[in-house]
mmCIF file of C-alpha atoms and ligand atoms in Angstrom:
data_model
loop_
_atom_site.group_PDB
_atom_site.id
_atom_site.type_symbol
_atom_site.label_atom_id
_atom_site.label_comp_id
_atom_site.label_asym_id
_atom_site.label_seq_id
_atom_site.Cartn_x
_atom_site.Cartn_y
_atom_site.Cartn_z
ATOM 1 C CA MET A 27 86.092 -55.213 -80.569
ATOM 2 C CA ARG A 28 88.578 -54.724 -77.767
ATOM 3 C CA LYS A 29 87.388 -55.578 -74.276
ATOM 4 C CA THR A 30 87.932 -52.550 -72.061
ATOM 5 C CA ASP A 31 91.184 -52.759 -70.077
ATOM 6 C CA PRO A 32 90.535 -54.068 -66.502
ATOM 7 C CA SER A 33 92.067 -50.922 -65.023
ATOM 8 C CA TRP A 34 89.084 -48.976 -66.404
ATOM 9 C CA THR A 35 86.637 -51.469 -64.890
ATOM 10 C CA GLN A 36 88.334 -51.078 -61.497
ATOM 11 C CA GLU A 37 87.980 -47.345 -61.925
ATOM 12 C CA ILE A 38 84.225 -47.758 -62.458
ATOM 13 C CA ASP A 39 84.025 -49.842 -59.267
ATOM 14 C CA ARG A 40 85.855 -47.088 -57.401
ATOM 15 C CA ARG A 41 83.472 -44.447 -58.732
ATOM 16 C CA ARG A 42 80.263 -46.438 -58.266
ATOM 17 C CA ASP A 43 79.162 -44.788 -55.002
ATOM 18 C CA ALA A 44 79.930 -41.311 -56.296
ATOM 19 C CA LEU A 45 77.981 -42.059 -59.484
ATOM 20 C CA VAL A 46 74.943 -43.146 -57.462
ATOM 21 C CA ALA A 47 75.265 -40.136 -55.143
ATOM 22 C CA LEU A 48 75.396 -37.791 -58.136
ATOM 23 C CA ARG A 49 72.285 -39.371 -59.637
ATOM 24 C CA ARG A 50 70.499 -39.045 -56.272
ATOM 25 C CA ASP A 51 71.434 -35.383 -56.047
ATOM 26 C CA PHE A 52 69.878 -34.721 -59.478
ATOM 27 C CA HIS A 53 66.895 -36.839 -58.445
ATOM 28 C CA ARG A 54 66.404 -34.782 -55.282
ATOM 29 C CA HIS A 55 66.556 -31.531 -57.293
ATOM 30 C CA PRO A 56 64.683 -32.140 -60.561
ATOM 31 C CA GLU A 57 64.077 -29.311 -63.011
ATOM 32 C CA LEU A 58 61.559 -28.979 -65.834
ATOM 33 C CA SER A 59 62.420 -28.624 -69.521
ATOM 34 C CA PHE A 60 64.414 -25.451 -70.290
ATOM 35 C CA GLU A 61 64.566 -24.680 -66.552
ATOM 36 C CA GLU A 62 67.531 -26.971 -65.795
ATOM 37 C CA ARG A 63 69.623 -24.169 -64.295
ATOM 38 C CA ARG A 64 70.958 -25.901 -61.175
ATOM 39 C CA THR A 65 71.559 -29.087 -63.153
ATOM 40 C CA ALA A 66 73.425 -27.189 -65.882
ATOM 41 C CA GLU A 67 75.488 -25.342 -63.309
ATOM 42 C CA ILE A 68 76.637 -28.589 -61.687
ATOM 43 C CA ILE A 69 77.426 -30.125 -65.086
ATOM 44 C CA GLY A 70 79.424 -27.032 -66.042
ATOM 45 C CA GLU A 71 81.346 -26.968 -62.752
ATOM 46 C CA ARG A 72 82.216 -30.661 -62.879
ATOM 47 C CA LEU A 73 83.370 -30.543 -66.505
ATOM 48 C CA HIS A 74 85.332 -27.389 -65.811
ATOM 49 C CA ALA A 75 87.009 -29.000 -62.789
ATOM 50 C CA ALA A 76 87.898 -31.987 -65.000
ATOM 51 C CA LYS A 77 89.566 -29.489 -67.378
ATOM 52 C CA LEU A 78 87.253 -29.962 -70.312
ATOM 53 C CA GLU A 79 86.537 -27.074 -72.662
ATOM 54 C CA VAL A 80 83.043 -26.069 -71.456
ATOM 55 C CA ARG A 81 80.265 -24.180 -73.260
ATOM 56 C CA THR A 82 77.125 -23.266 -71.332
ATOM 57 C CA GLY A 83 73.795 -21.616 -72.106
ATOM 58 C CA ILE A 84 73.399 -23.443 -75.425
ATOM 59 C CA ALA A 85 69.698 -23.722 -76.342
ATOM 60 C CA GLN A 86 69.070 -21.896 -73.033
ATOM 61 C CA THR A 87 70.194 -24.515 -70.496
ATOM 62 C CA GLY A 88 72.319 -26.929 -72.552
ATOM 63 C CA VAL A 89 75.976 -27.622 -71.792
ATOM 64 C CA VAL A 90 78.763 -29.019 -73.963
ATOM 65 C CA GLY A 91 82.090 -30.352 -72.719
ATOM 66 C CA ILE A 92 84.927 -31.013 -75.147
ATOM 67 C CA LEU A 93 87.752 -33.330 -74.183
ATOM 68 C CA HIS A 94 90.889 -33.518 -76.319
ATOM 69 C CA GLY A 95 92.720 -36.789 -75.742
ATOM 70 C CA ASP A 96 96.500 -36.768 -76.031
ATOM 71 C CA ARG A 97 96.551 -39.428 -78.731
ATOM 72 C CA PRO A 98 95.385 -39.028 -82.328
ATOM 73 C CA GLY A 99 91.912 -40.305 -83.067
ATOM 74 C CA ARG A 100 88.405 -39.433 -84.189
ATOM 75 C CA THR A 101 85.843 -36.930 -82.940
ATOM 76 C CA VAL A 102 82.784 -38.597 -81.410
ATOM 77 C CA ALA A 103 79.798 -37.143 -79.533
ATOM 78 C CA TRP A 104 77.986 -38.549 -76.504
ATOM 79 C CA ARG A 105 74.524 -37.122 -75.879
ATOM 80 C CA ALA A 106 72.654 -37.110 -72.535
ATOM 81 C CA ASP A 107 69.312 -35.475 -71.731
ATOM 82 C CA ILE A 108 68.948 -33.688 -68.384
ATOM 83 C CA ASP A 109 65.331 -32.622 -67.760
ATOM 84 C CA ALA A 110 62.585 -33.890 -65.422
ATOM 85 C CA LEU A 111 58.783 -34.165 -65.638
ATOM 86 C CA PRO A 112 55.798 -32.309 -64.156
ATOM 87 C CA LEU A 113 54.817 -35.032 -61.643
ATOM 88 C CA THR A 114 54.714 -35.311 -57.863
ATOM 89 C CA GLU A 115 56.780 -38.269 -56.681
ATOM 90 C CA THR A 116 54.923 -40.749 -54.480
ATOM 91 C CA LEU A 117 58.047 -42.317 -52.959
ATOM 92 C CA GLU A 118 58.775 -41.033 -49.473
ATOM 93 C CA ALA A 119 62.485 -41.365 -48.945
ATOM 94 C CA PRO A 120 65.406 -39.012 -48.351
ATOM 95 C CA ILE A 121 66.354 -39.268 -52.019
ATOM 96 C CA ALA A 122 62.871 -38.417 -53.339
ATOM 97 C CA SER A 123 62.222 -35.157 -55.162
ATOM 98 C CA ALA A 124 62.325 -32.137 -52.879
ATOM 99 C CA THR A 125 60.335 -30.116 -55.404
ATOM 100 C CA PRO A 126 56.578 -30.780 -55.367
ATOM 101 C CA GLY A 127 55.202 -31.199 -58.877
ATOM 102 C CA VAL A 128 58.574 -31.977 -60.471
ATOM 103 C CA MET A 129 60.196 -35.400 -60.685
ATOM 104 C CA HIS A 130 62.875 -37.320 -62.554
ATOM 105 C CA ALA A 131 60.514 -40.093 -63.646
ATOM 106 C CA CYS A 132 62.254 -41.048 -66.894
ATOM 107 C CA GLY A 133 65.827 -41.693 -65.729
ATOM 108 C CA HIS A 134 67.437 -38.530 -67.132
ATOM 109 C CA ASP A 135 69.040 -37.990 -63.690
ATOM 110 C CA GLY A 136 70.900 -41.248 -64.349
ATOM 111 C CA HIS A 137 71.797 -40.241 -67.938
ATOM 112 C CA THR A 138 73.298 -36.987 -66.639
ATOM 113 C CA ALA A 139 75.278 -38.676 -63.831
ATOM 114 C CA ILE A 140 76.640 -41.335 -66.221
ATOM 115 C CA ALA A 141 77.731 -38.768 -68.821
ATOM 116 C CA ILE A 142 79.470 -36.547 -66.240
ATOM 117 C CA THR A 143 81.297 -39.539 -64.727
ATOM 118 C CA LEU A 144 82.273 -40.790 -68.180
ATOM 119 C CA ALA A 145 83.734 -37.376 -69.046
ATOM 120 C CA GLU A 146 85.607 -37.239 -65.732
ATOM 121 C CA MET A 147 87.036 -40.727 -66.191
ATOM 122 C CA LEU A 148 88.317 -40.005 -69.692
ATOM 123 C CA ALA A 149 89.672 -36.625 -68.574
ATOM 124 C CA ALA A 150 91.559 -38.211 -65.665
ATOM 125 C CA ARG A 151 93.393 -40.503 -68.090
ATOM 126 C CA ARG A 152 93.619 -38.097 -70.995
ATOM 127 C CA ALA A 153 97.131 -39.335 -71.900
ATOM 128 C CA GLU A 154 95.640 -42.708 -72.934
ATOM 129 C CA VAL A 155 92.591 -41.258 -74.685
ATOM 130 C CA PRO A 156 92.568 -40.910 -78.475
ATOM 131 C CA GLY A 157 90.683 -38.267 -80.411
ATOM 132 C CA THR A 158 88.164 -35.714 -79.207
ATOM 133 C CA ALA A 159 85.083 -36.561 -77.137
ATOM 134 C CA VAL A 160 82.173 -34.109 -77.265
ATOM 135 C CA PHE A 161 79.743 -34.428 -74.342
ATOM 136 C CA ILE A 162 76.374 -32.945 -75.175
ATOM 137 C CA PHE A 163 74.050 -32.285 -72.221
ATOM 138 C CA GLN A 164 70.739 -31.536 -73.868
ATOM 139 C CA PRO A 165 67.840 -29.788 -72.130
ATOM 140 C CA ALA A 166 64.116 -30.290 -72.675
ATOM 141 C CA GLU A 167 63.882 -33.796 -74.123
ATOM 142 C CA GLU A 168 60.524 -34.327 -72.415
ATOM 143 C CA VAL A 169 58.942 -31.620 -74.568
ATOM 144 C CA LEU A 170 60.947 -32.776 -77.629
ATOM 145 C CA GLY A 171 62.328 -29.260 -77.720
ATOM 146 C CA GLY A 172 66.034 -29.333 -76.809
ATOM 147 C CA ALA A 173 67.737 -31.382 -79.513
ATOM 148 C CA ARG A 174 67.066 -29.176 -82.526
ATOM 149 C CA PRO A 175 68.257 -25.868 -81.042
ATOM 150 C CA MET A 176 71.401 -27.641 -79.732
ATOM 151 C CA ILE A 177 72.141 -28.953 -83.236
ATOM 152 C CA GLU A 178 71.362 -25.551 -84.768
ATOM 153 C CA ALA A 179 73.821 -24.009 -82.278
ATOM 154 C CA GLY A 180 76.495 -26.181 -83.887
ATOM 155 C CA VAL A 181 77.200 -28.740 -81.140
ATOM 156 C CA LEU A 182 77.888 -31.412 -83.772
ATOM 157 C CA ASP A 183 79.937 -29.082 -85.969
ATOM 158 C CA GLU A 184 82.456 -27.381 -83.684
ATOM 159 C CA PRO A 185 84.353 -29.634 -83.565
ATOM 160 C CA ARG A 186 82.778 -31.790 -86.230
ATOM 161 C CA ALA A 187 81.632 -35.069 -84.626
ATOM 162 C CA GLU A 188 81.756 -38.080 -86.938
ATOM 163 C CA GLU A 189 79.352 -40.175 -84.897
ATOM 164 C CA VAL A 190 76.920 -39.742 -82.003
ATOM 165 C CA PHE A 191 76.018 -42.186 -79.257
ATOM 166 C CA GLY A 192 73.786 -42.164 -76.186
ATOM 167 C CA LEU A 193 71.777 -44.356 -73.857
ATOM 168 C CA HIS A 194 68.361 -44.432 -72.229
ATOM 169 C CA LEU A 195 67.748 -46.294 -68.981
ATOM 170 C CA THR A 196 64.722 -48.574 -68.996
ATOM 171 C CA THR A 197 62.722 -50.407 -66.336
ATOM 172 C CA GLN A 198 61.645 -52.822 -69.070
ATOM 173 C CA MET A 199 64.740 -54.964 -68.553
ATOM 174 C CA PRO A 200 66.749 -56.116 -65.533
ATOM 175 C CA SER A 201 69.923 -54.374 -64.505
ATOM 176 C CA GLY A 202 72.955 -56.004 -66.088
ATOM 177 C CA GLN A 203 71.316 -56.161 -69.506
ATOM 178 C CA VAL A 204 71.402 -53.780 -72.443
ATOM 179 C CA MET A 205 69.226 -53.518 -75.523
ATOM 180 C CA VAL A 206 70.893 -52.693 -78.827
ATOM 181 C CA ARG A 207 68.737 -52.715 -81.939
ATOM 182 C CA PRO A 208 69.382 -51.525 -85.501
ATOM 183 C CA GLY A 209 66.788 -49.503 -87.407
ATOM 184 C CA PRO A 210 63.653 -47.961 -85.883
ATOM 185 C CA ASN A 211 63.800 -48.045 -82.064
ATOM 186 C CA MET A 212 61.363 -45.433 -80.866
ATOM 187 C CA ALA A 213 58.235 -44.102 -82.518
ATOM 188 C CA SER A 214 57.662 -40.808 -84.257
ATOM 189 C CA ALA A 215 55.312 -38.477 -82.378
ATOM 190 C CA ASP A 216 52.884 -35.920 -83.768
ATOM 191 C CA ALA A 217 50.592 -33.934 -81.528
ATOM 192 C CA PHE A 218 47.495 -32.829 -83.437
ATOM 193 C CA ALA A 219 44.207 -31.029 -82.859
ATOM 194 C CA VAL A 220 41.020 -31.276 -84.922
ATOM 195 C CA GLU A 221 38.686 -28.351 -84.502
ATOM 196 C CA VAL A 222 35.102 -28.954 -85.658
ATOM 197 C CA ARG A 223 32.995 -25.866 -86.222
ATOM 198 C CA GLY A 224 29.211 -25.941 -86.433
ATOM 199 C CA ARG A 225 26.463 -23.526 -85.396
ATOM 200 C CA GLY A 226 25.260 -23.456 -81.797
ATOM 201 C CA GLY A 227 21.640 -23.639 -80.662
ATOM 202 C CA HIS A 228 19.027 -25.218 -78.403
ATOM 203 C CA GLY A 229 19.405 -28.943 -77.730
ATOM 204 C CA ALA A 230 15.695 -29.390 -78.440
ATOM 205 C CA TYR A 231 16.018 -28.025 -82.002
ATOM 206 C CA PRO A 232 19.092 -29.647 -83.581
ATOM 207 C CA HIS A 233 17.595 -29.131 -87.038
ATOM 208 C CA LEU A 234 18.113 -25.407 -86.565
ATOM 209 C CA SER A 235 21.797 -25.818 -85.663
ATOM 210 C CA VAL A 236 24.888 -27.594 -86.964
ATOM 211 C CA ASP A 237 25.943 -29.990 -84.228
ATOM 212 C CA PRO A 238 29.768 -30.171 -84.006
ATOM 213 C CA VAL A 239 29.675 -32.796 -81.220
ATOM 214 C CA THR A 240 28.010 -35.435 -83.387
ATOM 215 C CA ALA A 241 30.350 -34.591 -86.270
ATOM 216 C CA ALA A 242 33.380 -34.849 -83.953
ATOM 217 C CA ALA A 243 32.207 -38.225 -82.653
ATOM 218 C CA HIS A 244 32.030 -39.605 -86.205
ATOM 219 C CA ILE A 245 35.425 -38.150 -87.084
ATOM 220 C CA LEU A 246 36.918 -39.746 -83.963
ATOM 221 C CA ILE A 247 35.596 -43.210 -84.826
ATOM 222 C CA GLY A 248 36.454 -42.759 -88.501
ATOM 223 C CA MET A 249 40.062 -41.798 -87.738
ATOM 224 C CA GLN A 250 40.728 -45.294 -86.434
ATOM 225 C CA HIS A 251 39.905 -46.605 -89.892
ATOM 226 C CA LEU A 252 42.699 -44.506 -91.360
ATOM 227 C CA VAL A 253 45.030 -46.849 -89.472
ATOM 228 C CA ALA A 254 43.004 -50.035 -89.951
ATOM 229 C CA LYS A 255 42.119 -49.588 -93.637
ATOM 230 C CA GLU A 256 44.762 -47.333 -95.169
ATOM 231 C CA VAL A 257 47.997 -48.483 -93.527
ATOM 232 C CA SER A 258 49.430 -51.780 -94.725
ATOM 233 C CA ALA A 259 48.871 -54.605 -92.256
ATOM 234 C CA GLN A 260 52.649 -55.088 -91.999
ATOM 235 C CA GLU A 261 53.174 -51.530 -90.764
ATOM 236 C CA THR A 262 52.291 -50.085 -87.366
ATOM 237 C CA ALA A 263 50.659 -46.867 -86.320
ATOM 238 C CA VAL A 264 48.784 -45.685 -83.246
ATOM 239 C CA LEU A 265 46.311 -42.827 -83.390
ATOM 240 C CA THR A 266 44.970 -41.775 -79.987
ATOM 241 C CA VAL A 267 42.655 -38.925 -79.080
ATOM 242 C CA GLY A 268 43.249 -38.116 -75.433
ATOM 243 C CA GLN A 269 41.214 -34.959 -75.100
ATOM 244 C CA ILE A 270 37.788 -33.799 -76.279
ATOM 245 C CA GLN A 271 36.438 -30.404 -75.402
ATOM 246 C CA ALA A 272 32.995 -29.057 -76.266
ATOM 247 C CA GLY A 273 29.987 -27.428 -74.761
ATOM 248 C CA THR A 274 28.877 -25.882 -71.482
ATOM 249 C CA LYS A 275 25.510 -27.525 -70.688
ATOM 250 C CA ASN A 276 23.542 -30.684 -71.485
ATOM 251 C CA ASN A 277 20.890 -28.958 -73.599
ATOM 252 C CA ILE A 278 22.986 -26.473 -75.511
ATOM 253 C CA ILE A 279 24.500 -27.401 -78.861
ATOM 254 C CA PRO A 280 27.894 -25.709 -78.851
ATOM 255 C CA ALA A 281 29.411 -23.885 -81.802
ATOM 256 C CA SER A 282 32.595 -25.936 -81.854
ATOM 257 C CA ALA A 283 34.338 -29.053 -80.561
ATOM 258 C CA VAL A 284 38.080 -29.729 -80.305
ATOM 259 C CA MET A 285 39.835 -33.104 -80.185
ATOM 260 C CA ARG A 286 43.519 -33.431 -79.350
ATOM 261 C CA GLY A 287 45.571 -36.519 -79.942
ATOM 262 C CA THR A 288 48.876 -38.081 -80.867
ATOM 263 C CA LEU A 289 50.056 -40.151 -83.818
ATOM 264 C CA ARG A 290 52.910 -42.676 -83.417
ATOM 265 C CA THR A 291 54.621 -44.608 -86.216
ATOM 266 C CA PHE A 292 57.926 -46.376 -86.938
ATOM 267 C CA ASP A 293 58.179 -45.319 -90.540
ATOM 268 C CA GLU A 294 58.412 -41.841 -92.027
ATOM 269 C CA ARG A 295 56.376 -42.888 -95.059
ATOM 270 C CA VAL A 296 53.496 -44.153 -92.899
ATOM 271 C CA ARG A 297 53.775 -41.040 -90.751
ATOM 272 C CA GLY A 298 53.508 -38.774 -93.798
ATOM 273 C CA GLN A 299 50.682 -40.846 -95.277
ATOM 274 C CA ILE A 300 48.462 -40.578 -92.185
ATOM 275 C CA LEU A 301 49.244 -36.914 -91.520
ATOM 276 C CA GLU A 302 48.394 -36.086 -95.119
ATOM 277 C CA ARG A 303 45.080 -37.978 -94.988
ATOM 278 C CA LEU A 304 44.014 -36.894 -91.505
ATOM 279 C CA GLY A 305 43.201 -33.293 -92.437
ATOM 280 C CA ALA A 306 41.256 -34.134 -95.589
ATOM 281 C CA PHE A 307 39.475 -36.994 -93.858
ATOM 282 C CA ALA A 308 38.285 -34.812 -90.954
ATOM 283 C CA ALA A 309 37.217 -32.003 -93.315
ATOM 284 C CA ASP A 310 35.298 -34.339 -95.654
ATOM 285 C CA LEU A 311 33.535 -36.140 -92.832
ATOM 286 C CA ALA A 312 32.603 -32.852 -91.125
ATOM 287 C CA ARG A 313 31.107 -31.660 -94.417
ATOM 288 C CA ALA A 314 28.782 -34.682 -94.389
ATOM 289 C CA TYR A 315 27.348 -33.249 -91.162
ATOM 290 C CA ARG A 316 27.263 -29.685 -92.556
ATOM 291 C CA ALA A 317 30.138 -28.758 -90.217
ATOM 292 C CA GLU A 318 33.721 -27.726 -90.934
ATOM 293 C CA ALA A 319 36.863 -29.330 -89.557
ATOM 294 C CA ARG A 320 40.436 -28.129 -89.529
ATOM 295 C CA LEU A 321 43.538 -30.100 -88.578
ATOM 296 C CA GLU A 322 46.351 -28.397 -86.740
ATOM 297 C CA LEU A 323 49.752 -29.959 -86.103
ATOM 298 C CA GLY A 324 51.845 -28.492 -83.375
ATOM 299 C CA GLY A 325 53.382 -28.900 -79.981
ATOM 300 C CA MET A 326 55.282 -32.110 -79.425
ATOM 301 C CA ARG A 327 56.410 -33.610 -82.713
ATOM 302 C CA CYS A 328 59.442 -35.616 -83.787
ATOM 303 C CA PRO A 329 60.496 -38.331 -86.233
ATOM 304 C CA THR A 330 61.347 -41.968 -85.479
ATOM 305 C CA VAL A 331 64.578 -42.803 -83.625
ATOM 306 C CA VAL A 332 66.496 -44.818 -86.228
ATOM 307 C CA ASN A 333 69.801 -46.491 -85.312
ATOM 308 C CA HIS A 334 72.415 -46.823 -88.048
ATOM 309 C CA GLU A 335 73.441 -50.366 -88.998
ATOM 310 C CA ALA A 336 77.235 -50.096 -88.704
ATOM 311 C CA GLU A 337 77.210 -48.091 -85.451
ATOM 312 C CA THR A 338 74.639 -50.457 -83.947
ATOM 313 C CA SER A 339 76.742 -53.569 -84.690
ATOM 314 C CA PHE A 340 79.682 -51.658 -83.253
ATOM 315 C CA VAL A 341 77.843 -50.863 -79.968
ATOM 316 C CA ARG A 342 76.587 -54.449 -79.848
ATOM 317 C CA ALA A 343 80.148 -55.752 -80.156
ATOM 318 C CA CYS A 344 81.474 -53.317 -77.516
ATOM 319 C CA ALA A 345 78.701 -54.251 -75.058
ATOM 320 C CA ALA A 346 79.129 -57.989 -75.676
ATOM 321 C CA ALA A 347 82.912 -57.744 -75.175
ATOM 322 C CA ASP A 348 82.450 -56.082 -71.779
ATOM 323 C CA LEU A 349 79.239 -57.640 -70.438
ATOM 324 C CA GLY A 350 79.130 -60.987 -72.284
ATOM 325 C CA GLU A 351 76.893 -62.053 -75.171
ATOM 326 C CA ASP A 352 73.972 -62.995 -72.910
ATOM 327 C CA ALA A 353 73.661 -59.488 -71.526
ATOM 328 C CA VAL A 354 73.022 -57.917 -74.934
ATOM 329 C CA ARG A 355 69.562 -58.237 -76.474
ATOM 330 C CA PRO A 356 67.929 -56.695 -79.531
ATOM 331 C CA GLY A 357 64.655 -56.100 -77.636
ATOM 332 C CA GLN A 358 61.582 -54.576 -79.213
ATOM 333 C CA PRO A 359 61.009 -51.032 -80.495
ATOM 334 C CA VAL A 360 58.946 -48.895 -78.116
ATOM 335 C CA MET A 361 56.060 -46.557 -78.928
ATOM 336 C CA ALA A 362 57.577 -43.759 -76.808
ATOM 337 C CA SER A 363 59.484 -40.994 -78.640
ATOM 338 C CA ASP A 364 62.820 -39.262 -78.044
ATOM 339 C CA ASP A 365 64.374 -36.245 -79.739
ATOM 340 C CA MET A 366 67.690 -38.139 -79.987
ATOM 341 C CA CYS A 367 66.191 -38.841 -83.437
ATOM 342 C CA TYR A 368 67.442 -35.424 -84.609
ATOM 343 C CA PHE A 369 71.059 -36.201 -83.670
ATOM 344 C CA LEU A 370 70.799 -39.533 -85.497
ATOM 345 C CA ARG A 371 69.539 -37.718 -88.585
ATOM 346 C CA GLU A 372 72.626 -35.509 -88.589
ATOM 347 C CA ARG A 373 75.261 -38.168 -87.885
ATOM 348 C CA PRO A 374 75.460 -41.957 -87.902
ATOM 349 C CA GLY A 375 75.125 -43.397 -84.430
ATOM 350 C CA CYS A 376 73.257 -45.611 -82.017
ATOM 351 C CA TYR A 377 70.921 -44.999 -79.082
ATOM 352 C CA PHE A 378 70.808 -48.067 -76.837
ATOM 353 C CA ARG A 379 68.873 -48.995 -73.719
ATOM 354 C CA VAL A 380 70.213 -50.047 -70.337
ATOM 355 C CA GLY A 381 68.193 -52.092 -67.820
ATOM 356 C CA ILE A 382 67.269 -50.621 -64.422
ATOM 357 C CA ALA A 383 64.289 -52.823 -63.445
ATOM 358 C CA PRO A 384 64.037 -53.472 -59.708
ATOM 359 C CA ALA A 385 65.322 -56.872 -58.579
ATOM 360 C CA HIS A 386 61.879 -57.833 -57.249
ATOM 361 C CA GLY A 387 58.327 -57.002 -58.196
ATOM 362 C CA ARG A 388 56.835 -55.326 -61.191
ATOM 363 C CA PRO A 389 58.545 -52.104 -62.266
ATOM 364 C CA ALA A 390 56.551 -48.890 -62.407
ATOM 365 C CA PRO A 391 56.479 -47.447 -65.913
ATOM 366 C CA HIS A 392 58.522 -44.401 -66.879
ATOM 367 C CA HIS A 393 56.571 -41.138 -66.465
ATOM 368 C CA ALA A 394 54.665 -42.615 -63.478
ATOM 369 C CA PRO A 395 54.779 -40.900 -60.047
ATOM 370 C CA GLU A 396 55.948 -44.202 -58.479
ATOM 371 C CA PHE A 397 58.826 -44.654 -60.987
ATOM 372 C CA GLU A 398 62.005 -45.981 -59.344
ATOM 373 C CA MET A 399 65.269 -47.247 -60.752
ATOM 374 C CA ASN A 400 67.569 -50.051 -59.729
ATOM 375 C CA GLU A 401 70.810 -48.122 -59.372
ATOM 376 C CA ASP A 402 72.842 -51.267 -60.107
ATOM 377 C CA GLY A 403 72.116 -50.464 -63.751
ATOM 378 C CA LEU A 404 74.059 -47.186 -63.576
ATOM 379 C CA PRO A 405 77.602 -48.650 -63.498
ATOM 380 C CA VAL A 406 76.526 -51.093 -66.230
ATOM 381 C CA GLY A 407 75.476 -48.169 -68.435
ATOM 382 C CA LEU A 408 78.707 -46.359 -67.630
ATOM 383 C CA ARG A 409 80.746 -49.438 -68.522
ATOM 384 C CA VAL A 410 79.132 -49.833 -71.933
ATOM 385 C CA ALA A 411 79.331 -46.081 -72.576
ATOM 386 C CA LEU A 412 83.041 -46.108 -71.731
ATOM 387 C CA GLY A 413 83.736 -49.082 -74.007
ATOM 388 C CA VAL A 414 81.801 -47.452 -76.842
ATOM 389 C CA MET A 415 83.599 -44.117 -76.515
ATOM 390 C CA LEU A 416 87.119 -45.554 -76.106
ATOM 391 C CA ASN A 417 86.665 -47.784 -79.150
ATOM 392 C CA ALA A 418 84.897 -45.154 -81.248
ATOM 393 C CA LEU A 419 87.494 -42.459 -80.527
ATOM 394 C CA ALA A 420 90.295 -44.752 -81.683
ATOM 395 C CA ALA A 421 90.603 -44.928 -85.457
ATOM 396 C CA ARG A 422 88.922 -48.050 -86.765
HETATM 397 ZN ZN1 LIG B 510 60.523 -39.384 -70.769
HETATM 398 ZN ZN1 LIG B 511 63.447 -40.160 -71.399
#
């Protein structure tokens, strides 16, 4: 793998402050999934000014920028997600979110700023750039809703991208380091609801009713055994119920109870196995209590993020050439999910992680109101992204 020419590295140094300022601007003005209008407008304007071919309004608020290099080469896509979360930021600083109840607490402000700067850098030196770079700015990752409509709109087909790459910032590693791992990287996610129906009545006469609360309690405990006793000990799965709703008063047996939860796995077979069993298991157990249970899947669902072997070794080699071997780690898969999985199902590619942990103290987790990033990680992410794109666009 070719180390990126030093003139590019100097260019990153020159653009560092502007990159940070751009990220802070997005951070100050966060927008929820499918509402990223200001964000999309800025992306569109910047790409347009850099003379990329720009398409807006894809999957509502998505933007695509196409850059034709002057030299022959391949067509490769770079994907960045642009949305924020429904949280009120606790940090009080001039850069903190100016919109109460909305916050960039996952780092997507950084992903957007890196991708725009990357596109601008390549556009400024188009004469040296091979092939065609497709920059995909995807809305609504946080609701796992933006990737599929972007793909259905043809963002990987016109022009046809051969590979797709992207990065996610993470406070789980220090700035200066990147995590590149083949195979499963992020868990599948399946939101589910189990509705248990009984027959309501007086709390003093349960024998005259069918108590859905007791049935639901047994189903909840029993569900954990689906993981413990039916999934091989070498596989992983997490089944969490985060919400139970039933009843109006201590001495009234309600007619129904609803439990809502999420299933996470790293393997499509395990995912399918548990989803298939969950419905029958809940129904059979409810029947033992003379109740009825129905499983409903819906809301936030997506498969595992799986990195392709060849593209992952390629990203590893690019990152090691530019940052040094010690800066590149395989890391561990995470239980969080990301709809980048859909892009990686369509094309070979690699989704890697870039460290933004603060220099001191324990980092706040992503999706927390006190989330903060170490901005020193931004130029590191940009550097790896640039190396990956320059090498991938050149025939190899
Ligand atoms: Zn997130
Ligand atoms: Zn994220």
